[in-house]
Amino acid sequence: MNKLLTSSIKEASEKVSTGDVRPSDITKAAIKVVAAIKPLNAYITVTSETAKEHAENSDLRLKNCGSLGNLDGIPIAIKDNYCTKGHRTTCGSKMLSNFVPTYNATVYQRLKNAGAILIGKTNLDEFAMGSGTIDSYYGPTKNLWNSDILTKFYFCNSCKEESTRQSVDGNTWHIAGGSSGGSAIAVASGSCYAAIGSDTGGSTRNPASYCGLVGLKPTYGLVSRYGLIPLVNSMDVPGVLTRSVDDAVLVLNSIAGPDEMDSTCIREEYVPIDISNVTDISNLRIGIPKEYKERNLSPEVEECWNRVSRYLEEAGASVSTVSLPHTNYSIMCYAVLNRCDVASNLACYDGMQYGYRAEEWNSVHEMYKKTRTEGFGKIVKERILVGNYFLLEENYEECYVKAMKIRRLISEDFDAVWNNNIDLLLAPTTLTEAPRYNDFISADNQTQCSIQDYCTQPANMAGVPAINVPIMLSKSNLPLSLQLMAPPFKEQNLLTVAKWIEQRVQFPKLELKDMSLLE
C-alpha cells in the first residue's frame, strides 16, 4: 500500500479493477497520510466520513462490475475555493469560515460522477491572493521537500544526504507555493492522487514547480468555472495537480467540456485527449522566449532550461529564440486588473446574507464596516482599497483602461508567435527553487508575487494553456521545474511534449517508507 499511494492513477485503478485492493482500503490509508502530514497544514477540512462512505459505494460498484472508469475509487482533493455541497468552503478566510454551499462546483461534480473520492478541502492564500499559501486564515502550508516530515515518512533514492534537510518546525522551512499550495502538498504526500487548484496568475503551476508536480492550466474556457469563487473572472482557470502527465490527462478528460452554468465555457463537445504513445517530436517547433531570462533567474533553473532545450534539439525538434516584447508589463498590468476585480467580486461580503458578521454594532453602516474589517485579512483589505482607487471615475481611464490595453498587447505577442509557426514555448515556471518562509515574508506580498509569478502570469493574460513539468532536484533537495505553453485549445500538443520531457528527465519520485509508521 505504501508504494501504491505514491503511484499513478493508472496503477491504482488497475489494482482496484483487478480486485487486488479495494477503494475503501486506499481511502483509509490516504486518511492516515492526511493525519501524518498535519504539521504541513495542507488541508483546511478533512472529509473523512464522506470519503469512507463514497469508497464503500465504489467497493460495491466494482464488486458488481459497474465501474465508472479510471477515477472510480481514486482519492482526490479540492482547493477550498470550490463549492462543495454539505462541506464548508472557506477560501482560507475568516469571512467564509462557516460557509457551507448548497451545490457543487461543476469541476467537483464531474469528478464525483466519475467515482473520485473527496479526501478533503485544501489550504490556500486567502481568496487565492498570493504566491506562497502563507496568507491563509488557517495558517501557512509548508513544503514537504527538504523537511523532517520527508525524512520520517518518505524514501527518495535521488535525494541528497538526509542531514541536509531542514526542520519543518524551525525557521528554515520552505514555502509550498501558491495559492494552491495545499493542493500541491496533498498530492506530493500521497494523501490523494490528484487535486484541483485554481490558476489566475500561476497559482497551479507555481506550487507544482516548488513541490515537484505536474501542474496543468487549461485554456481559459475549456473547464467550467461554475462554483469556483472568483478572483479575476476573465483569468481564473481550474487547474490540475498530479504526479504525472498521464494522470493530468485523466483528470482533464473528466472535468473539461461545455457547461450551461458557465457562459464563458466552450460550446463545442470536448474530445478526450490521448497521449498514450509519445515517440516522435521531430516535427515540432519550440520557442524560447528571450524576455523570460529575467535577472532574478537562478543559475540552477537556467541550467534546467538549457538542458531540456538541448534534449528537444537532440530529438529533432526545432528550437529557436522568440520574443514576447510586452512581458515586462504583465506584472503591473495584472496588479491593476486583479485589484479591480477583487474590489468588485468581494463587495458581496457585507455581513448581510452569508459569511461572517461582526457581533457588536449600532448601525447597518457600522456593521458593514466592522464585518469587512474583521472578516478579511490584511492582504485582501489592501487589494480591495487599491482596486476601489483604480476604479474611481478620475482614475478609471488612466489605470483600468490602460491595463486592459496592455493586456491586449500581451495577448497579441502570443498570437504573433503562434502565427510564426511556433508550436510551443518552453520557459521557466518559477525563477528559483521554493524560497524559505522567512525570506519570502521579508518583502511585502506584492513584491514576492511580482518575482515569483513573472513567468506564469502572461499565460493567464492571453488565456493560453500551460503546464509545469518537474525536471530535477536542486543542491538543496528542492524541485526545479519548467513550463510549456501552447496556442489556445492545443492541449494535445502541450501534454504530448510534457510527457516526452517527463520520460526523458525521470524526475525522482517519493515513496512512503512503511504504512505502519503512520499509525
Short mmCIF file of C-alpha atoms in Angstrom, two decimals:
data_model
loop_
_atom_site.label_atom_id
_atom_site.label_comp_id
_atom_site.label_asym_id
_atom_site.label_seq_id
_atom_site.Cartn_x
_atom_site.Cartn_y
_atom_site.Cartn_z
CA MET A 1 0.00 0.00 0.00
CA ASN A 2 2.87 2.39 0.73
CA LYS A 3 4.08 2.31 -2.89
CA LEU A 4 0.54 2.36 -4.25
CA LEU A 5 -0.34 5.67 -2.54
CA THR A 6 2.53 7.44 -4.29
CA SER A 7 1.98 5.72 -7.64
CA SER A 8 -0.12 6.93 -10.58
CA ILE A 9 -3.88 6.93 -11.01
CA LYS A 10 -3.46 4.35 -13.77
CA GLU A 11 -1.56 1.96 -11.48
CA ALA A 12 -4.03 2.41 -8.63
CA SER A 13 -7.00 1.99 -10.96
CA GLU A 14 -5.58 -1.25 -12.35
CA LYS A 15 -5.11 -2.63 -8.82
CA VAL A 16 -8.68 -1.68 -7.99
CA SER A 17 -10.17 -3.13 -11.19
CA THR A 18 -8.41 -6.48 -10.71
CA GLY A 19 -9.56 -6.71 -7.11
CA ASP A 20 -6.03 -6.58 -5.65
CA VAL A 21 -7.09 -3.66 -3.47
CA ARG A 22 -10.41 -2.06 -2.60
CA PRO A 23 -11.17 1.69 -2.83
CA SER A 24 -12.04 1.60 0.87
CA ASP A 25 -8.55 0.27 1.66
CA ILE A 26 -6.88 3.02 -0.37
CA THR A 27 -9.10 5.65 1.22
CA LYS A 28 -8.36 4.53 4.77
CA ALA A 29 -4.63 4.58 4.01
CA ALA A 30 -4.90 8.03 2.42
CA ILE A 31 -6.66 9.36 5.53
CA LYS A 32 -3.72 8.07 7.60
CA VAL A 33 -1.35 10.06 5.41
CA VAL A 34 -3.51 13.17 5.89
CA ALA A 35 -3.07 12.79 9.64
CA ALA A 36 0.67 12.17 9.33
CA ILE A 37 1.30 15.33 7.30
CA LYS A 38 -0.85 17.55 9.53
CA PRO A 39 2.20 19.69 10.51
CA LEU A 40 2.45 20.76 6.85
CA ASN A 41 -1.07 22.25 7.05
CA ALA A 42 -2.18 21.11 3.60
CA TYR A 43 -5.87 20.67 4.47
CA ILE A 44 -8.43 23.05 5.92
CA THR A 45 -11.23 20.47 6.08
CA VAL A 46 -10.74 16.69 6.02
CA THR A 47 -13.85 14.92 4.74
CA SER A 48 -13.09 11.52 6.28
CA GLU A 49 -16.66 10.29 6.77
CA THR A 50 -17.78 11.32 3.29
CA ALA A 51 -14.67 9.70 1.81
CA LYS A 52 -15.32 6.41 3.60
CA GLU A 53 -18.98 6.40 2.52
CA HIS A 54 -18.10 7.07 -1.11
CA ALA A 55 -15.33 4.47 -1.01
CA GLU A 56 -17.79 1.84 0.21
CA ASN A 57 -20.12 2.76 -2.66
CA SER A 58 -17.21 2.34 -5.04
CA ASP A 59 -16.46 -1.07 -3.50
CA LEU A 60 -20.00 -2.17 -4.30
CA ARG A 61 -19.89 -0.88 -7.87
CA LEU A 62 -16.64 -2.67 -8.58
CA LYS A 63 -17.89 -5.87 -6.95
CA ASN A 64 -20.88 -5.77 -9.30
CA CYS A 65 -18.71 -4.90 -12.34
CA GLY A 66 -20.17 -1.42 -12.54
CA SER A 67 -17.01 0.71 -12.53
CA LEU A 68 -17.43 4.35 -13.56
CA GLY A 69 -13.95 4.48 -15.12
CA ASN A 70 -10.32 5.16 -14.24
CA LEU A 71 -11.18 7.60 -11.44
CA ASP A 72 -13.63 5.32 -9.67
CA GLY A 73 -12.39 4.78 -6.12
CA ILE A 74 -9.48 7.21 -6.50
CA PRO A 75 -8.93 9.74 -3.65
CA ILE A 76 -8.72 13.38 -4.75
CA ALA A 77 -8.63 16.78 -3.04
CA ILE A 78 -10.23 20.11 -3.92
CA LYS A 79 -8.89 23.59 -3.26
CA ASP A 80 -11.06 25.33 -0.70
CA ASN A 81 -12.35 27.98 -3.08
CA TYR A 82 -14.60 25.49 -4.91
CA CYS A 83 -18.13 24.98 -3.63
CA THR A 84 -18.81 21.52 -2.23
CA LYS A 85 -22.35 20.73 -1.12
CA GLY A 86 -22.52 19.87 2.57
CA HIS A 87 -18.86 20.72 3.22
CA ARG A 88 -17.69 24.17 4.17
CA THR A 89 -15.88 26.31 1.61
CA THR A 90 -13.75 28.92 3.37
CA CYS A 91 -11.48 30.42 0.72
CA GLY A 92 -8.89 30.42 3.50
CA SER A 93 -10.72 33.37 5.07
CA LYS A 94 -12.43 34.18 8.35
CA MET A 95 -15.15 35.76 6.21
CA LEU A 96 -16.31 32.32 4.99
CA SER A 97 -15.15 30.19 7.90
CA ASN A 98 -18.64 28.75 8.38
CA PHE A 99 -19.97 28.88 4.82
CA VAL A 100 -21.46 25.57 3.66
CA PRO A 101 -22.60 25.68 0.00
CA THR A 102 -25.86 24.14 -1.18
CA TYR A 103 -24.42 23.00 -4.51
CA ASN A 104 -21.26 21.53 -6.03
CA ALA A 105 -18.86 23.28 -8.37
CA THR A 106 -19.06 21.71 -11.82
CA VAL A 107 -15.45 20.51 -11.57
CA TYR A 108 -16.12 18.63 -8.36
CA GLN A 109 -19.48 17.31 -9.53
CA ARG A 110 -17.88 15.82 -12.64
CA LEU A 111 -15.13 14.18 -10.60
CA LYS A 112 -17.74 12.84 -8.21
CA ASN A 113 -19.77 11.49 -11.13
CA ALA A 114 -16.62 9.69 -12.29
CA GLY A 115 -16.35 7.96 -8.92
CA ALA A 116 -13.50 10.04 -7.46
CA ILE A 117 -13.43 10.20 -3.65
CA LEU A 118 -13.06 13.57 -1.91
CA ILE A 119 -10.46 13.33 0.87
CA GLY A 120 -10.59 17.00 1.83
CA LYS A 121 -10.54 20.72 1.03
CA THR A 122 -7.03 22.15 0.74
CA ASN A 123 -5.38 25.28 2.10
CA LEU A 124 -4.79 28.43 0.05
CA ASP A 125 -3.85 32.08 0.34
CA GLU A 126 -6.95 33.99 1.45
CA PHE A 127 -9.32 34.21 -1.53
CA ALA A 128 -6.42 32.84 -3.64
CA MET A 129 -4.46 36.11 -3.35
CA GLY A 130 -0.81 35.15 -3.18
CA SER A 131 2.06 33.01 -4.40
CA GLY A 132 3.01 31.13 -1.27
CA THR A 133 -0.03 29.81 0.65
CA ILE A 134 1.24 31.82 3.59
CA ASP A 135 -1.68 34.26 3.95
CA SER A 136 -4.43 31.81 4.88
CA TYR A 137 -6.59 32.50 7.91
CA TYR A 138 -5.75 28.89 8.84
CA GLY A 139 -2.00 29.39 8.74
CA PRO A 140 0.67 28.73 6.10
CA THR A 141 1.27 25.48 4.24
CA LYS A 142 4.80 24.08 4.47
CA ASN A 143 6.74 22.31 1.75
CA LEU A 144 7.17 18.55 2.05
CA TRP A 145 10.55 18.51 0.29
CA ASN A 146 13.63 19.17 2.40
CA SER A 147 11.61 18.68 5.61
CA ASP A 148 11.70 16.36 8.59
CA ILE A 149 8.29 15.01 7.52
CA LEU A 150 10.00 13.76 4.36
CA THR A 151 12.80 12.18 6.38
CA LYS A 152 10.38 10.47 8.76
CA PHE A 153 7.82 9.01 6.35
CA TYR A 154 9.26 9.00 2.83
CA PHE A 155 12.01 7.46 0.76
CA CYS A 156 13.70 9.17 -2.19
CA ASN A 157 16.66 7.42 -3.76
CA SER A 158 17.68 10.55 -5.68
CA CYS A 159 17.76 12.92 -2.71
CA LYS A 160 20.96 14.15 -1.14
CA GLU A 161 22.03 13.18 2.38
CA GLU A 162 19.20 13.41 4.89
CA SER A 163 21.33 15.58 7.13
CA THR A 164 20.95 18.45 4.68
CA ARG A 165 17.17 18.57 5.17
CA GLN A 166 15.74 21.30 7.33
CA SER A 167 13.33 21.05 10.24
CA VAL A 168 9.77 21.92 9.37
CA ASP A 169 9.32 23.28 12.88
CA GLY A 170 12.22 25.71 12.76
CA ASN A 171 12.77 28.99 10.97
CA THR A 172 14.23 27.39 7.85
CA TRP A 173 11.24 25.69 6.24
CA HIS A 174 10.35 26.39 2.63
CA ILE A 175 7.01 27.56 1.24
CA ALA A 176 4.79 25.26 -0.82
CA GLY A 177 3.95 27.95 -3.35
CA GLY A 178 0.56 29.39 -4.00
CA SER A 179 -2.12 29.98 -3.99
CA SER A 180 -2.83 26.24 -4.48
CA GLY A 181 -0.09 25.18 -2.07
CA GLY A 182 -2.36 22.94 -0.03
CA SER A 183 -3.42 21.04 -3.14
CA ALA A 184 0.22 20.58 -4.14
CA ILE A 185 1.28 19.15 -0.79
CA ALA A 186 -1.80 16.92 -0.70
CA VAL A 187 -0.70 15.28 -3.96
CA ALA A 188 3.05 15.24 -3.27
CA SER A 189 2.50 13.49 0.06
CA GLY A 190 0.38 10.66 -1.34
CA SER A 191 -2.73 11.66 0.61
CA CYS A 192 -4.53 11.82 -2.75
CA TYR A 193 -3.73 11.06 -6.39
CA ALA A 194 -4.83 14.38 -7.85
CA ALA A 195 -6.02 17.74 -6.62
CA ILE A 196 -7.87 20.63 -8.17
CA GLY A 197 -6.32 24.07 -7.85
CA SER A 198 -7.14 27.38 -9.48
CA ASP A 199 -4.82 29.36 -11.73
CA THR A 200 -5.31 33.12 -12.11
CA GLY A 201 -1.69 34.21 -12.45
CA GLY A 202 0.16 30.94 -11.99
CA SER A 203 -1.44 29.57 -8.82
CA THR A 204 -1.42 25.95 -10.02
CA ARG A 205 1.90 25.95 -11.87
CA ASN A 206 3.74 27.86 -9.12
CA PRO A 207 3.16 25.33 -6.30
CA ALA A 208 3.59 22.47 -8.77
CA SER A 209 7.03 23.89 -9.55
CA TYR A 210 8.02 24.12 -5.89
CA CYS A 211 6.63 20.70 -4.98
CA GLY A 212 7.84 18.59 -7.92
CA LEU A 213 4.45 18.01 -9.55
CA VAL A 214 2.73 18.31 -12.88
CA GLY A 215 0.56 21.42 -12.77
CA LEU A 216 -1.82 21.99 -15.69
CA LYS A 217 -3.54 25.28 -16.51
CA PRO A 218 -6.00 24.55 -19.34
CA THR A 219 -7.10 27.08 -21.94
CA TYR A 220 -9.48 29.66 -20.49
CA GLY A 221 -12.99 28.35 -21.16
CA LEU A 222 -12.09 24.68 -21.58
CA VAL A 223 -13.11 23.87 -18.00
CA SER A 224 -16.15 25.34 -16.27
CA ARG A 225 -15.64 27.95 -13.55
CA TYR A 226 -19.11 27.42 -12.10
CA GLY A 227 -18.78 27.05 -8.34
CA LEU A 228 -15.25 28.48 -8.26
CA ILE A 229 -15.38 31.55 -6.04
CA PRO A 230 -13.91 34.20 -8.36
CA LEU A 231 -10.70 36.19 -8.05
CA VAL A 232 -10.28 37.66 -11.56
CA ASN A 233 -13.21 36.46 -13.66
CA SER A 234 -11.51 36.79 -17.03
CA MET A 235 -8.37 34.89 -15.94
CA ASP A 236 -9.48 32.27 -13.39
CA VAL A 237 -8.99 28.74 -14.68
CA PRO A 238 -9.50 25.47 -12.76
CA GLY A 239 -6.09 23.76 -12.61
CA VAL A 240 -4.97 20.16 -12.14
CA LEU A 241 -2.14 18.94 -9.90
CA THR A 242 -0.89 15.36 -10.31
CA ARG A 243 2.28 13.30 -10.05
CA SER A 244 2.39 12.51 -13.78
CA VAL A 245 1.27 13.92 -17.12
CA ASP A 246 -0.87 10.84 -17.80
CA ASP A 247 -2.75 11.48 -14.56
CA ALA A 248 -3.32 15.11 -15.55
CA VAL A 249 -4.84 13.89 -18.83
CA LEU A 250 -7.22 11.53 -16.99
CA VAL A 251 -8.44 14.32 -14.73
CA LEU A 252 -8.72 16.88 -17.55
CA ASN A 253 -10.76 14.45 -19.64
CA SER A 254 -13.17 14.11 -16.70
CA ILE A 255 -13.71 17.81 -16.00
CA ALA A 256 -13.42 19.57 -19.38
CA GLY A 257 -16.25 20.41 -21.74
CA PRO A 258 -19.36 22.56 -22.11
CA ASP A 259 -21.37 23.67 -19.09
CA GLU A 260 -24.63 25.57 -19.39
CA MET A 261 -23.97 27.07 -15.95
CA ASP A 262 -20.88 28.93 -17.21
CA SER A 263 -21.31 31.38 -20.09
CA THR A 264 -17.52 31.60 -20.58
CA CYS A 265 -17.18 27.85 -21.15
CA ILE A 266 -16.73 26.31 -24.60
CA ARG A 267 -19.85 25.32 -26.53
CA GLU A 268 -18.29 22.57 -28.67
CA GLU A 269 -18.26 18.99 -27.44
CA TYR A 270 -14.96 18.15 -25.76
CA VAL A 271 -12.85 15.48 -27.47
CA PRO A 272 -10.87 13.48 -24.88
CA ILE A 273 -7.09 13.71 -25.20
CA ASP A 274 -4.99 10.61 -25.76
CA ILE A 275 -1.20 10.76 -25.36
CA SER A 276 -0.63 7.06 -24.78
CA ASN A 277 2.14 6.84 -27.40
CA VAL A 278 4.80 9.54 -27.39
CA THR A 279 7.64 8.66 -29.74
CA ASP A 280 8.37 11.41 -32.25
CA ILE A 281 8.54 15.16 -31.60
CA SER A 282 10.83 15.98 -34.53
CA ASN A 283 8.09 17.85 -36.40
CA LEU A 284 7.60 20.41 -33.62
CA ARG A 285 8.91 23.96 -33.40
CA ILE A 286 9.74 25.11 -29.88
CA GLY A 287 10.18 28.77 -28.97
CA ILE A 288 12.45 30.07 -26.21
CA PRO A 289 11.08 33.49 -25.11
CA LYS A 290 14.11 35.70 -24.54
CA GLU A 291 12.24 38.01 -22.14
CA TYR A 292 11.91 35.15 -19.65
CA LYS A 293 15.66 35.19 -18.99
CA GLU A 294 14.93 37.56 -16.16
CA ARG A 295 17.70 38.94 -13.93
CA ASN A 296 16.38 37.04 -10.88
CA LEU A 297 16.55 33.70 -12.69
CA SER A 298 18.67 31.28 -10.64
CA PRO A 299 21.62 29.52 -12.31
CA GLU A 300 20.09 26.13 -11.44
CA VAL A 301 16.78 26.92 -13.18
CA GLU A 302 18.67 28.29 -16.17
CA GLU A 303 20.67 25.05 -16.29
CA CYS A 304 17.39 23.09 -16.39
CA TRP A 305 16.13 25.31 -19.20
CA ASN A 306 19.27 24.82 -21.27
CA ARG A 307 19.35 21.07 -20.61
CA VAL A 308 15.77 20.46 -21.74
CA SER A 309 16.25 22.71 -24.76
CA ARG A 310 19.21 20.55 -25.71
CA TYR A 311 17.19 17.34 -25.22
CA LEU A 312 14.50 18.67 -27.56
CA GLU A 313 17.04 19.62 -30.22
CA GLU A 314 18.70 16.22 -29.99
CA ALA A 315 15.29 14.62 -30.58
CA GLY A 316 14.92 16.58 -33.81
CA ALA A 317 12.63 19.40 -32.68
CA SER A 318 13.38 22.87 -33.99
CA VAL A 319 14.31 25.16 -31.08
CA SER A 320 14.65 28.91 -31.64
CA THR A 321 14.59 32.16 -29.70
CA VAL A 322 11.37 34.17 -29.90
CA SER A 323 10.21 37.47 -28.45
CA LEU A 324 7.22 38.38 -26.28
CA PRO A 325 8.09 42.08 -26.02
CA HIS A 326 5.42 43.18 -23.53
CA THR A 327 6.26 40.53 -20.91
CA ASN A 328 7.81 43.08 -18.57
CA TYR A 329 4.48 44.92 -18.33
CA SER A 330 2.50 41.84 -17.37
CA ILE A 331 3.03 42.01 -13.62
CA MET A 332 1.91 45.62 -13.24
CA CYS A 333 -0.96 45.10 -15.66
CA TYR A 334 -2.11 42.11 -13.63
CA ALA A 335 -1.74 44.07 -10.39
CA VAL A 336 -4.24 46.65 -11.62
CA LEU A 337 -6.75 44.22 -13.12
CA ASN A 338 -6.53 41.87 -10.14
CA ARG A 339 -7.34 44.60 -7.64
CA CYS A 340 -10.20 45.98 -9.70
CA ASP A 341 -11.85 42.57 -9.87
CA VAL A 342 -11.15 41.94 -6.19
CA ALA A 343 -12.87 45.20 -5.22
CA SER A 344 -15.89 44.21 -7.32
CA ASN A 345 -16.11 40.49 -6.51
CA LEU A 346 -15.67 40.86 -2.76
CA ALA A 347 -18.23 43.64 -2.39
CA CYS A 348 -20.86 40.97 -1.69
CA TYR A 349 -19.25 40.05 1.64
CA ASP A 350 -21.04 42.61 3.77
CA GLY A 351 -22.44 40.52 6.64
CA MET A 352 -25.99 40.76 5.34
CA GLN A 353 -26.68 37.46 3.58
CA TYR A 354 -23.95 34.92 4.34
CA GLY A 355 -20.48 34.66 5.74
CA TYR A 356 -19.03 36.32 8.82
CA ARG A 357 -20.92 39.12 10.58
CA ALA A 358 -19.49 41.39 13.28
CA GLU A 359 -21.25 40.94 16.63
CA GLU A 360 -21.43 44.44 18.11
CA TRP A 361 -22.63 47.42 16.05
CA ASN A 362 -25.08 50.30 16.30
CA SER A 363 -26.00 50.85 12.65
CA VAL A 364 -26.03 48.97 9.35
CA HIS A 365 -23.10 51.09 8.16
CA GLU A 366 -21.08 50.19 11.26
CA MET A 367 -21.98 46.50 10.87
CA TYR A 368 -20.84 46.56 7.25
CA LYS A 369 -17.58 48.30 8.17
CA LYS A 370 -16.74 46.08 11.16
CA THR A 371 -17.65 42.89 9.29
CA ARG A 372 -15.26 43.64 6.45
CA THR A 373 -12.54 44.93 8.78
CA GLU A 374 -12.66 41.85 11.00
CA GLY A 375 -13.56 39.28 8.35
CA PHE A 376 -10.84 39.99 5.79
CA GLY A 377 -7.08 39.65 6.25
CA LYS A 378 -4.51 42.36 5.61
CA ILE A 379 -3.68 41.38 2.01
CA VAL A 380 -7.34 41.20 0.98
CA LYS A 381 -8.20 44.55 2.54
CA GLU A 382 -5.23 46.22 0.85
CA ARG A 383 -6.28 44.88 -2.56
CA ILE A 384 -9.89 45.99 -2.08
CA LEU A 385 -8.78 49.51 -1.17
CA VAL A 386 -6.37 49.79 -4.08
CA GLY A 387 -8.92 48.31 -6.50
CA ASN A 388 -11.54 50.86 -5.48
CA TYR A 389 -8.95 53.61 -6.00
CA PHE A 390 -8.22 52.37 -9.54
CA LEU A 391 -11.96 52.30 -10.28
CA LEU A 392 -12.63 55.87 -9.17
CA GLU A 393 -14.01 57.97 -12.02
CA GLU A 394 -10.90 60.16 -12.11
CA ASN A 395 -8.58 57.11 -12.25
CA TYR A 396 -10.56 54.67 -14.39
CA GLU A 397 -9.18 55.66 -17.79
CA GLU A 398 -5.63 56.09 -16.55
CA CYS A 399 -5.49 52.81 -14.62
CA TYR A 400 -8.08 50.22 -15.61
CA VAL A 401 -8.49 51.07 -19.29
CA LYS A 402 -4.73 51.30 -19.85
CA ALA A 403 -4.21 47.96 -18.12
CA MET A 404 -6.78 46.39 -20.43
CA LYS A 405 -4.95 47.81 -23.45
CA ILE A 406 -1.65 46.38 -22.21
CA ARG A 407 -3.32 43.03 -21.68
CA ARG A 408 -4.39 43.04 -25.31
CA LEU A 409 -0.81 43.74 -26.38
CA ILE A 410 0.44 40.83 -24.26
CA SER A 411 -2.12 38.56 -25.88
CA GLU A 412 -1.11 39.79 -29.34
CA ASP A 413 2.53 38.92 -28.54
CA PHE A 414 1.49 35.29 -28.15
CA ASP A 415 -0.63 35.43 -31.31
CA ALA A 416 2.36 36.70 -33.27
CA VAL A 417 4.50 33.81 -32.04
CA TRP A 418 1.87 31.21 -32.95
CA ASN A 419 1.37 32.84 -36.35
CA ASN A 420 5.10 32.40 -36.93
CA ASN A 421 4.54 28.62 -36.82
CA ILE A 422 5.80 28.11 -33.27
CA ASP A 423 4.00 25.13 -31.72
CA LEU A 424 5.06 25.51 -28.09
CA LEU A 425 7.00 27.79 -25.79
CA LEU A 426 9.49 26.46 -23.24
CA ALA A 427 10.26 28.68 -20.25
CA PRO A 428 10.90 28.61 -16.51
CA THR A 429 7.86 28.33 -14.27
CA THR A 430 9.37 29.96 -11.23
CA LEU A 431 12.68 31.80 -11.15
CA THR A 432 14.10 29.83 -8.22
CA GLU A 433 13.54 26.78 -6.06
CA ALA A 434 10.98 27.18 -3.27
CA PRO A 435 12.05 30.15 -1.10
CA ARG A 436 12.46 29.87 2.64
CA TYR A 437 9.48 31.21 4.54
CA ASN A 438 11.49 33.91 6.33
CA ASP A 439 12.98 35.10 3.04
CA PHE A 440 9.55 35.19 1.41
CA ILE A 441 7.89 37.28 4.11
CA SER A 442 10.84 39.67 4.44
CA ALA A 443 9.37 41.56 1.46
CA ASP A 444 5.73 42.54 1.03
CA ASN A 445 3.26 40.19 -0.63
CA GLN A 446 3.03 42.16 -3.87
CA THR A 447 6.80 42.23 -4.30
CA GLN A 448 7.03 38.46 -3.86
CA CYS A 449 4.16 37.86 -6.29
CA SER A 450 5.94 40.06 -8.82
CA ILE A 451 9.11 37.99 -8.51
CA GLN A 452 7.58 34.51 -8.34
CA ASP A 453 4.85 34.92 -10.97
CA TYR A 454 6.94 36.70 -13.60
CA CYS A 455 6.90 33.72 -15.97
CA THR A 456 3.39 32.46 -15.26
CA GLN A 457 1.10 35.49 -15.40
CA PRO A 458 1.42 36.20 -19.16
CA ALA A 459 -0.25 32.87 -19.99
CA ASN A 460 -3.29 33.93 -17.98
CA MET A 461 -3.35 37.31 -19.69
CA ALA A 462 -3.51 35.57 -23.06
CA GLY A 463 -5.76 32.70 -21.94
CA VAL A 464 -3.37 30.07 -23.34
CA PRO A 465 -2.81 26.61 -21.82
CA ALA A 466 0.37 25.92 -19.86
CA ILE A 467 1.83 23.06 -17.86
CA ASN A 468 4.56 22.72 -15.25
CA VAL A 469 6.92 19.75 -15.57
CA PRO A 470 9.40 18.94 -12.76
CA ILE A 471 12.94 18.46 -14.07
CA MET A 472 15.43 17.77 -11.29
CA LEU A 473 16.34 18.44 -7.66
CA SER A 474 18.46 21.40 -6.66
CA LYS A 475 21.52 21.17 -4.45
CA SER A 476 19.14 21.79 -1.53
CA ASN A 477 16.89 18.78 -2.36
CA LEU A 478 14.17 21.05 -3.72
CA PRO A 479 12.38 20.59 -7.07
CA LEU A 480 13.32 22.66 -10.12
CA SER A 481 10.80 22.88 -12.94
CA LEU A 482 9.99 24.29 -16.38
CA GLN A 483 6.73 25.12 -18.13
CA LEU A 484 5.38 24.66 -21.62
CA MET A 485 2.81 26.99 -23.20
CA ALA A 486 0.71 26.32 -26.31
CA PRO A 487 -1.86 28.10 -28.50
CA PRO A 488 -5.45 28.07 -27.19
CA PHE A 489 -7.08 24.62 -27.14
CA LYS A 490 -3.86 22.88 -28.21
CA GLU A 491 -3.68 20.78 -25.06
CA GLN A 492 -2.91 17.70 -27.16
CA ASN A 493 0.48 19.07 -28.25
CA LEU A 494 1.11 20.59 -24.83
CA LEU A 495 0.57 17.34 -22.96
CA THR A 496 2.34 15.21 -25.56
CA VAL A 497 5.59 17.16 -25.26
CA ALA A 498 5.19 17.44 -21.48
CA LYS A 499 5.04 13.64 -21.30
CA TRP A 500 8.06 13.34 -23.57
CA ILE A 501 10.06 15.64 -21.28
CA GLU A 502 8.80 13.75 -18.21
CA GLN A 503 10.03 10.47 -19.66
CA ARG A 504 13.36 11.99 -20.67
CA VAL A 505 14.29 13.65 -17.37
CA GLN A 506 12.93 10.98 -14.97
CA PHE A 507 12.26 13.32 -12.03
CA PRO A 508 12.77 11.47 -8.72
CA LYS A 509 9.62 10.09 -7.08
CA LEU A 510 8.80 9.87 -3.40
CA GLU A 511 7.64 6.64 -1.78
CA LEU A 512 6.14 6.11 1.65
CA LYS A 513 8.58 4.09 3.76
CA ASP A 514 6.14 1.97 5.73
CA MET A 515 2.42 2.35 6.38
CA SER A 516 2.95 1.23 9.99
CA LEU A 517 4.85 4.49 10.61
CA LEU A 518 1.59 6.38 10.05
CA GLU A 519 -0.22 4.66 12.91
#
